[in-house]
PDB file of N, CA and C in Angstrom:
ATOM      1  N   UNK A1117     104.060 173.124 183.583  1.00  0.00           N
ATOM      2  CA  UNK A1117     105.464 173.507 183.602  1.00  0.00           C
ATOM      3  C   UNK A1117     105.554 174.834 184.336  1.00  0.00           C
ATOM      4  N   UNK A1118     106.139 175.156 185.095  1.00  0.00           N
ATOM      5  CA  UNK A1118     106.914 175.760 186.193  1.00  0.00           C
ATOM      6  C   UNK A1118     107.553 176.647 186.153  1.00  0.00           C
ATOM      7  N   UNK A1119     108.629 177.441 186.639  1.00  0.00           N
ATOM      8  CA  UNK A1119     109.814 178.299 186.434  1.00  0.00           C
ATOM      9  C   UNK A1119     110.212 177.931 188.051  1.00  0.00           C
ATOM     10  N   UNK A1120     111.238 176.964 187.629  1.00  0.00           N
ATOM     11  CA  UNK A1120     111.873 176.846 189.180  1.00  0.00           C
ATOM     12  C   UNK A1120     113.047 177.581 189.541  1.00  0.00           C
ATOM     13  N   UNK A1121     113.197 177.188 190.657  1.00  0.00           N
ATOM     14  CA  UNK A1121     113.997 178.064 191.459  1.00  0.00           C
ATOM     15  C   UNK A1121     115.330 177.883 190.632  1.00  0.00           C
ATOM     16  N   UNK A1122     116.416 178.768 190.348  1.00  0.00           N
ATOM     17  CA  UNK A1122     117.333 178.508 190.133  1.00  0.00           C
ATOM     18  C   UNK A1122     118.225 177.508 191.745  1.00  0.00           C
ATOM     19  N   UNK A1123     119.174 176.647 191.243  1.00  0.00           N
ATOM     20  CA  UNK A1123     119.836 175.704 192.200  1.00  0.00           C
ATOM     21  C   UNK A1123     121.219 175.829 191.212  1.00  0.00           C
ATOM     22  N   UNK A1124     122.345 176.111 191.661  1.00  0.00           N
ATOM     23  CA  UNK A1124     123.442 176.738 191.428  1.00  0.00           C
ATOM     24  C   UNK A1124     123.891 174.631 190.981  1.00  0.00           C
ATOM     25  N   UNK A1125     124.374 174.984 189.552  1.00  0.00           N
ATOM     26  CA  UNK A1125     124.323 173.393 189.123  1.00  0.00           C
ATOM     27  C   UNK A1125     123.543 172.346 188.752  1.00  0.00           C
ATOM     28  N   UNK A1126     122.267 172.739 188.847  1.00  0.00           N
ATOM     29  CA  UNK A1126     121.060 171.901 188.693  1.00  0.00           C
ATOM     30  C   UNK A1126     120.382 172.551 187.777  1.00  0.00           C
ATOM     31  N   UNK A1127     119.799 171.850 186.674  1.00  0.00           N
ATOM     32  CA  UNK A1127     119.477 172.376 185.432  1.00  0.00           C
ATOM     33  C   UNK A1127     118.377 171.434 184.782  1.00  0.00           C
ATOM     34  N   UNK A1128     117.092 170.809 185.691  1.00  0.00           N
ATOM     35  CA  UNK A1128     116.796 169.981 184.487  1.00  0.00           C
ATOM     36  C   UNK A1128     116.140 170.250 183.320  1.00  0.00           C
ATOM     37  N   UNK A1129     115.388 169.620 182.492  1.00  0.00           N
ATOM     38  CA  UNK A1129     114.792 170.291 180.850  1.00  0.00           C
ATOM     39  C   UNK A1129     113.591 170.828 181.262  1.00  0.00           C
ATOM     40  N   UNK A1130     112.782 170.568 182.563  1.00  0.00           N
ATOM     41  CA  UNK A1130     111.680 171.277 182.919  1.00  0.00           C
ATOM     42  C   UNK A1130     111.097 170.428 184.096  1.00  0.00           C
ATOM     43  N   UNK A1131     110.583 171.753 184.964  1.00  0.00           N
ATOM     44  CA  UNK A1131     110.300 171.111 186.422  1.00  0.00           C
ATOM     45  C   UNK A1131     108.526 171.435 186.448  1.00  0.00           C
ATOM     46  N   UNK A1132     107.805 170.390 186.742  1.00  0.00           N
ATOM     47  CA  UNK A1132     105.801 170.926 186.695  1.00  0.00           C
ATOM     48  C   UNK A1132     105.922 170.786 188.032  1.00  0.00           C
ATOM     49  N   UNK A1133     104.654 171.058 188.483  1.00  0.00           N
ATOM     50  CA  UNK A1133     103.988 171.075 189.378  1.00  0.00           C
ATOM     51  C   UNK A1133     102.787 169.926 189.332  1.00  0.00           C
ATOM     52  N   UNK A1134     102.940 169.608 190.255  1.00  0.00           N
ATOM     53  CA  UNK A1134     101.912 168.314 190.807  1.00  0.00           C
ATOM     54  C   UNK A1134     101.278 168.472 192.330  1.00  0.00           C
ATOM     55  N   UNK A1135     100.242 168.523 192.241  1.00  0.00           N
ATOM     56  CA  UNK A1135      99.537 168.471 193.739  1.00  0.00           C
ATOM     57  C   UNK A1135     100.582 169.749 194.714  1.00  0.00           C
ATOM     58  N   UNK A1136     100.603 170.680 193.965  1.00  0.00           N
ATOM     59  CA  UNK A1136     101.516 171.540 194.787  1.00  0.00           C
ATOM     60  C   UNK A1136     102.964 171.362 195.000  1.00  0.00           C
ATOM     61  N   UNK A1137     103.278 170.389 194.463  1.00  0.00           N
ATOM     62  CA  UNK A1137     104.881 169.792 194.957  1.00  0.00           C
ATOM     63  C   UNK A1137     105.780 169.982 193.158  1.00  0.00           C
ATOM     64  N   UNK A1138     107.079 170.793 193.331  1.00  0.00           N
ATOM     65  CA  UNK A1138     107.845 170.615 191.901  1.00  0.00           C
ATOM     66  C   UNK A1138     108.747 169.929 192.246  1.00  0.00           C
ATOM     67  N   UNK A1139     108.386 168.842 190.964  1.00  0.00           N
ATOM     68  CA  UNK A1139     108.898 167.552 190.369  1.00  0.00           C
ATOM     69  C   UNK A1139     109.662 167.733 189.345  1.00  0.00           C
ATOM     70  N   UNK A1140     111.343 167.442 189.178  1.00  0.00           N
ATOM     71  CA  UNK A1140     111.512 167.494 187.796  1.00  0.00           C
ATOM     72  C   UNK A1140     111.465 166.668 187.011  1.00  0.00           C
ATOM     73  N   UNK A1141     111.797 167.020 185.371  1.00  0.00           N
ATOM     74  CA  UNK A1141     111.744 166.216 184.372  1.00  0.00           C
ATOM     75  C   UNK A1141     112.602 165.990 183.407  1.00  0.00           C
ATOM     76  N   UNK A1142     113.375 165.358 183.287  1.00  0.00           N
ATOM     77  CA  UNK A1142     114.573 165.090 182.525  1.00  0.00           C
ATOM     78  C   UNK A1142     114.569 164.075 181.409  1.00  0.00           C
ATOM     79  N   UNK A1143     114.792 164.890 179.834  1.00  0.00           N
ATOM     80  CA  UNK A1143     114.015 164.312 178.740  1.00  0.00           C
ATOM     81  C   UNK A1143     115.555 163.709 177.569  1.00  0.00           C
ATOM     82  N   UNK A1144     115.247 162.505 177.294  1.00  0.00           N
ATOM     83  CA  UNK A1144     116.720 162.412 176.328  1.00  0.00           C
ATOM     84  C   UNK A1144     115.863 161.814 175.369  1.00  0.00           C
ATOM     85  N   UNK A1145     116.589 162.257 174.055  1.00  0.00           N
ATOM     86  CA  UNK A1145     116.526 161.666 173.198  1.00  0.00           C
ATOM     87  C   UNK A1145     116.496 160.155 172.425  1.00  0.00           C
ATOM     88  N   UNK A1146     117.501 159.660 172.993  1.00  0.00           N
ATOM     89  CA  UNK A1146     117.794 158.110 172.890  1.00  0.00           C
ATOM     90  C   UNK A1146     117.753 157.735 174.359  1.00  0.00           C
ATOM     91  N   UNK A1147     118.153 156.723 174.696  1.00  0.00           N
ATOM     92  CA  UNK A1147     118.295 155.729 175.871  1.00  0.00           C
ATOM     93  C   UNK A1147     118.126 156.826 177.079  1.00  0.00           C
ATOM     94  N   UNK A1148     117.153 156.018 178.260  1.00  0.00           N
ATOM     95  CA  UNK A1148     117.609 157.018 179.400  1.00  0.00           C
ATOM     96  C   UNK A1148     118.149 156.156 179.943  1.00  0.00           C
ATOM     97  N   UNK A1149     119.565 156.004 180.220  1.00  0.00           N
ATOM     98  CA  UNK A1149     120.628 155.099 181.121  1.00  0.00           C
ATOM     99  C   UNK A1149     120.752 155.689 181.906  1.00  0.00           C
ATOM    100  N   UNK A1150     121.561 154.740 183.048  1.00  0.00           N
ATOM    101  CA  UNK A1150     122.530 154.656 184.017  1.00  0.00           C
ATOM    102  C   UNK A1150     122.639 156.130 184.660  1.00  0.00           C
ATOM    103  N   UNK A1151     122.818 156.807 183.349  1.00  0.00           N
ATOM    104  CA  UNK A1151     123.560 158.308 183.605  1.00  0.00           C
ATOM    105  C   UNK A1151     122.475 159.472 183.943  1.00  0.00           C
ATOM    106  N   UNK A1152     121.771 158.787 182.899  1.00  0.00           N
ATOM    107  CA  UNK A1152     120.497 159.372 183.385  1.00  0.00           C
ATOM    108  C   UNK A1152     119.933 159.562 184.369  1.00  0.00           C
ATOM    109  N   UNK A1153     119.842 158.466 184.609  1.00  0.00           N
ATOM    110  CA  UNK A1153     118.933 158.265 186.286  1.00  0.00           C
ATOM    111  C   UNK A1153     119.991 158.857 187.180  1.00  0.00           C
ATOM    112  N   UNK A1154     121.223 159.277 187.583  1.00  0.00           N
ATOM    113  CA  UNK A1154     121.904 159.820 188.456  1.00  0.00           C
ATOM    114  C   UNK A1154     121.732 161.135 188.383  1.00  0.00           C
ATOM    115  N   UNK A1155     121.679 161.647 186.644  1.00  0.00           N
ATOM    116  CA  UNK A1155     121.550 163.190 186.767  1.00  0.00           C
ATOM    117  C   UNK A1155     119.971 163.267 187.260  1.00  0.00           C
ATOM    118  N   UNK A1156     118.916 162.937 187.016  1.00  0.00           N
ATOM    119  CA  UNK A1156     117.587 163.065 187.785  1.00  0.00           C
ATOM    120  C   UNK A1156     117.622 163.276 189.065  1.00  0.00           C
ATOM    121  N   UNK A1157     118.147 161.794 189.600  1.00  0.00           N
ATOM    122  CA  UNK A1157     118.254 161.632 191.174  1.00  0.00           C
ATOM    123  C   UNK A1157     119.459 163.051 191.473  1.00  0.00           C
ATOM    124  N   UNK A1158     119.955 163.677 190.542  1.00  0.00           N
ATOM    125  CA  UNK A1158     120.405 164.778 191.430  1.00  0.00           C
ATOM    126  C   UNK A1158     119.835 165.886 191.561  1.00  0.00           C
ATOM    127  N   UNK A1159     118.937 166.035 190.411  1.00  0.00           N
ATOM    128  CA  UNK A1159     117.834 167.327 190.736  1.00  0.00           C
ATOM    129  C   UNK A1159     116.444 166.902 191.355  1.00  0.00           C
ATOM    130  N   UNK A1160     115.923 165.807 191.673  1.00  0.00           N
ATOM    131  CA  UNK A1160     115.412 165.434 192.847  1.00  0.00           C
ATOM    132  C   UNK A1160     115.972 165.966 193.993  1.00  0.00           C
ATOM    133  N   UNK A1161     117.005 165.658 194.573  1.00  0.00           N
ATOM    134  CA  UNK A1161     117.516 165.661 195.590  1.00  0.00           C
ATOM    135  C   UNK A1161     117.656 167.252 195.683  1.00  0.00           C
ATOM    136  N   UNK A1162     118.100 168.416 194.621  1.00  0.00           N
ATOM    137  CA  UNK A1162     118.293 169.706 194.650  1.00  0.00           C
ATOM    138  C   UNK A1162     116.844 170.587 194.820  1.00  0.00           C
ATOM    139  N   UNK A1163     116.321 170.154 194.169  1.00  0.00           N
ATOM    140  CA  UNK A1163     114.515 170.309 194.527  1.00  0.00           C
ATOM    141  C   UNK A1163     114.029 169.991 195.846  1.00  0.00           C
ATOM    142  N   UNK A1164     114.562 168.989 196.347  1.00  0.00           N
ATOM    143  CA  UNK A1164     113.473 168.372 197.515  1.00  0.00           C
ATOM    144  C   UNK A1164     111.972 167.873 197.368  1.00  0.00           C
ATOM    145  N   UNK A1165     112.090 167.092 195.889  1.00  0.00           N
ATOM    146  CA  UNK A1165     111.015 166.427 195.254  1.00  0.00           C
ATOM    147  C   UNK A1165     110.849 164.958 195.703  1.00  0.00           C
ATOM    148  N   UNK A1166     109.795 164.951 195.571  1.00  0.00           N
ATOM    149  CA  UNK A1166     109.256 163.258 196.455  1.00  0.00           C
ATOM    150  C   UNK A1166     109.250 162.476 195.061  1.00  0.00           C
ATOM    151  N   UNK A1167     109.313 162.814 193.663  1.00  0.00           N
ATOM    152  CA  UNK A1167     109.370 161.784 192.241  1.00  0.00           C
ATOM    153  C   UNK A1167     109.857 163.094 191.312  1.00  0.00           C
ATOM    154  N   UNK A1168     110.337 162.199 190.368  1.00  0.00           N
ATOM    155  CA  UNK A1168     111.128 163.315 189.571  1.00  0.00           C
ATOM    156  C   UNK A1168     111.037 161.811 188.056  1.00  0.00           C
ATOM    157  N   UNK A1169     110.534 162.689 186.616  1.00  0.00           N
ATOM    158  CA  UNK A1169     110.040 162.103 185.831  1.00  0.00           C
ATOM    159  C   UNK A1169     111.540 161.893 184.398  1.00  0.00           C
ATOM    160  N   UNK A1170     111.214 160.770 184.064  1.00  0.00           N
ATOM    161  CA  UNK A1170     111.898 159.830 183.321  1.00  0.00           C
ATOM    162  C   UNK A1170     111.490 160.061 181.914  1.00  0.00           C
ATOM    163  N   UNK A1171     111.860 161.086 181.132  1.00  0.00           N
ATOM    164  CA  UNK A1171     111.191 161.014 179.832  1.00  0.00           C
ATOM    165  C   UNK A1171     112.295 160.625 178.886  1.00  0.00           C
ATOM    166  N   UNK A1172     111.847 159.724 177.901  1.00  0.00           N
ATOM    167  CA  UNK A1172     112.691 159.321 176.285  1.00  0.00           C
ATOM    168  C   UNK A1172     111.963 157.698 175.312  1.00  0.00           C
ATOM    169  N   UNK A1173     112.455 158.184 174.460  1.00  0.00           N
ATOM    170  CA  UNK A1173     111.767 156.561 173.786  1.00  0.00           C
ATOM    171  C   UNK A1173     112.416 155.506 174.536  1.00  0.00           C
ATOM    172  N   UNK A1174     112.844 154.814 175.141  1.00  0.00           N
ATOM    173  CA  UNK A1174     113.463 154.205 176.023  1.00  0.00           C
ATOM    174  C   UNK A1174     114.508 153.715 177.178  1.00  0.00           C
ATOM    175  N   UNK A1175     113.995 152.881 178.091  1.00  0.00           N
ATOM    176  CA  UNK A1175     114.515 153.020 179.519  1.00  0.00           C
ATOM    177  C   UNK A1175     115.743 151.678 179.393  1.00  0.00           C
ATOM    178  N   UNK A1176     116.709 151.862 179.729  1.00  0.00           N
ATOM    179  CA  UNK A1176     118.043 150.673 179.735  1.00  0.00           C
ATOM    180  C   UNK A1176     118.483 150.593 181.138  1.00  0.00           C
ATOM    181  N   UNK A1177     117.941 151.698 181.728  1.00  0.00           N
ATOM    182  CA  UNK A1177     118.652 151.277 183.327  1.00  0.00           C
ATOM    183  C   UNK A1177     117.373 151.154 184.548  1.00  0.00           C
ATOM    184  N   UNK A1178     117.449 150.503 185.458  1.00  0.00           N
ATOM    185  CA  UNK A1178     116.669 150.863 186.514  1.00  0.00           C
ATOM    186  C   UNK A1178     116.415 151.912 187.019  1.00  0.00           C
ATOM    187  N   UNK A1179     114.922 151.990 187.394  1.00  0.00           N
ATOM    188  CA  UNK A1179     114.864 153.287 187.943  1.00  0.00           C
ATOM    189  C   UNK A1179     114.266 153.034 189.624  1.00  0.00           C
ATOM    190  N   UNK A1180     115.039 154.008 190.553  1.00  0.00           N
ATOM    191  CA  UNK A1180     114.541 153.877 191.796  1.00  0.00           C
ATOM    192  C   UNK A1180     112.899 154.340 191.825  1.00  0.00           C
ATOM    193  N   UNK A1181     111.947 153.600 193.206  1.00  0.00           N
ATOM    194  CA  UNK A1181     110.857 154.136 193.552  1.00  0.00           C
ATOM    195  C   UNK A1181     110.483 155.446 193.329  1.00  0.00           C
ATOM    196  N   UNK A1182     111.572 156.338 193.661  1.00  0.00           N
ATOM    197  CA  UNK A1182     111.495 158.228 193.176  1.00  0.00           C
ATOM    198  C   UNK A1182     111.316 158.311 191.809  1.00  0.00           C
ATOM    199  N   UNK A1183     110.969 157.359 191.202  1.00  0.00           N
ATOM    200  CA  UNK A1183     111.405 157.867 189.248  1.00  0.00           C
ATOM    201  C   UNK A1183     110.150 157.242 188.336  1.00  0.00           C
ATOM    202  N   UNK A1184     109.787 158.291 187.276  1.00  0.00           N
ATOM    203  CA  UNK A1184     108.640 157.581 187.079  1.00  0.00           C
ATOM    204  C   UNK A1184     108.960 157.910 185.152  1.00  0.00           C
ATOM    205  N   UNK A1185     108.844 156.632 184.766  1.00  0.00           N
ATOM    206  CA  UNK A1185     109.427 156.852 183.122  1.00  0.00           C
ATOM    207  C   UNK A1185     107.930 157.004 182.180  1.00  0.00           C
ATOM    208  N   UNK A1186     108.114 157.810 181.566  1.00  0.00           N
ATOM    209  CA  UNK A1186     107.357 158.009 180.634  1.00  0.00           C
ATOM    210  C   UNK A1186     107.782 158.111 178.934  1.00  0.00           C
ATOM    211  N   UNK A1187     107.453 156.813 178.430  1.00  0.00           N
ATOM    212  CA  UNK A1187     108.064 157.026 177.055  1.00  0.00           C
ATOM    213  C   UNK A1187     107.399 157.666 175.776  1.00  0.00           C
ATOM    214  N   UNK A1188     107.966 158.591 175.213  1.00  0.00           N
ATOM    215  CA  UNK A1188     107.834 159.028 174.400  1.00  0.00           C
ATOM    216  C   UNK A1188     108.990 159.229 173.147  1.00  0.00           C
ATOM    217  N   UNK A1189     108.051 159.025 171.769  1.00  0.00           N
ATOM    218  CA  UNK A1189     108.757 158.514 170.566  1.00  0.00           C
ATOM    219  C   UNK A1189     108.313 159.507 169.594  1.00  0.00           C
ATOM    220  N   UNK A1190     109.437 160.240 168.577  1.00  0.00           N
ATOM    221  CA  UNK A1190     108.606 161.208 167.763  1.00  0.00           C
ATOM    222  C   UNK A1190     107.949 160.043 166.836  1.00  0.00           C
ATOM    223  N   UNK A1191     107.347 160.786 165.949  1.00  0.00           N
ATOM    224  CA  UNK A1191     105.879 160.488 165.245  1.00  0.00           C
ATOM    225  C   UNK A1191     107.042 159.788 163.841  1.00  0.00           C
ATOM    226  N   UNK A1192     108.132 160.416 163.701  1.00  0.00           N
ATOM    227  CA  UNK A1192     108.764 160.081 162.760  1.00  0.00           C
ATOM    228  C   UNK A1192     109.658 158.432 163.271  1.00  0.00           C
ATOM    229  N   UNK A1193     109.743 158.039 164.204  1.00  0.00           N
ATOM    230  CA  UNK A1193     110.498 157.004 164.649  1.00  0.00           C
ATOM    231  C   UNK A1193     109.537 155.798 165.106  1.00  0.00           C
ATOM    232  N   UNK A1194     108.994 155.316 164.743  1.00  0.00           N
ATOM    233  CA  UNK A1194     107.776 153.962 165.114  1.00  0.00           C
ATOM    234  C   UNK A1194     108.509 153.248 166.530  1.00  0.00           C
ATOM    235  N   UNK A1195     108.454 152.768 167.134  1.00  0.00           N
ATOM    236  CA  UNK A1195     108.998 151.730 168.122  1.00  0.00           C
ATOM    237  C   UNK A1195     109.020 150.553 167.723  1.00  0.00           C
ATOM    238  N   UNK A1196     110.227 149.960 167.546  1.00  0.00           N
ATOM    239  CA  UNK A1196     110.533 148.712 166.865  1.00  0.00           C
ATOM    240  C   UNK A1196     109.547 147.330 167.629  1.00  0.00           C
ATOM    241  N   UNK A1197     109.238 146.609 166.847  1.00  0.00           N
ATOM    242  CA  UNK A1197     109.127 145.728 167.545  1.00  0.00           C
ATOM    243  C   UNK A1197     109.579 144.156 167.025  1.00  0.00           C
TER     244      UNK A1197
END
């Protein structure tokens, strides 16, 4: 984890570093929808990041080639099955 540049409007929950390049990361609680993936793809695009990361216990919308989901569930919430 990082300290990125401030971008006047762009705010995500935390931007790392990868192979030299900052990627952000945008983390929700419940569902990452629709809405989600637009606010990402906009701090991608404010960054000038080549992938920008998908974090929450689960994904409901598509994610473009730029997006890479990683789910995570607290310890208190099991994943239904």
């Amino acid at each position: 984890i990082v300290k990125a540049p401030r971008i006047e409007g762009h705010v995500p929950d935390f931007v790392v570093r990868v192979n030299d390049r900052l990627r952000p990361v945008e983390v929700k609680r419940g569902d990452f929808n629709i809405a989600a993936v637009r606010q990402l793809a906009r701090y991608i695009d404010a960054l000038g990041a080549d992938i920008g990361y998908a974090v929450a216990p689960t994904l409901t919308a598509e994610l473009p080639a730029n997006m890479i989901f990683i789910e995570v569930r607290h310890p208190s919430r099991p994943k239904e099955t």
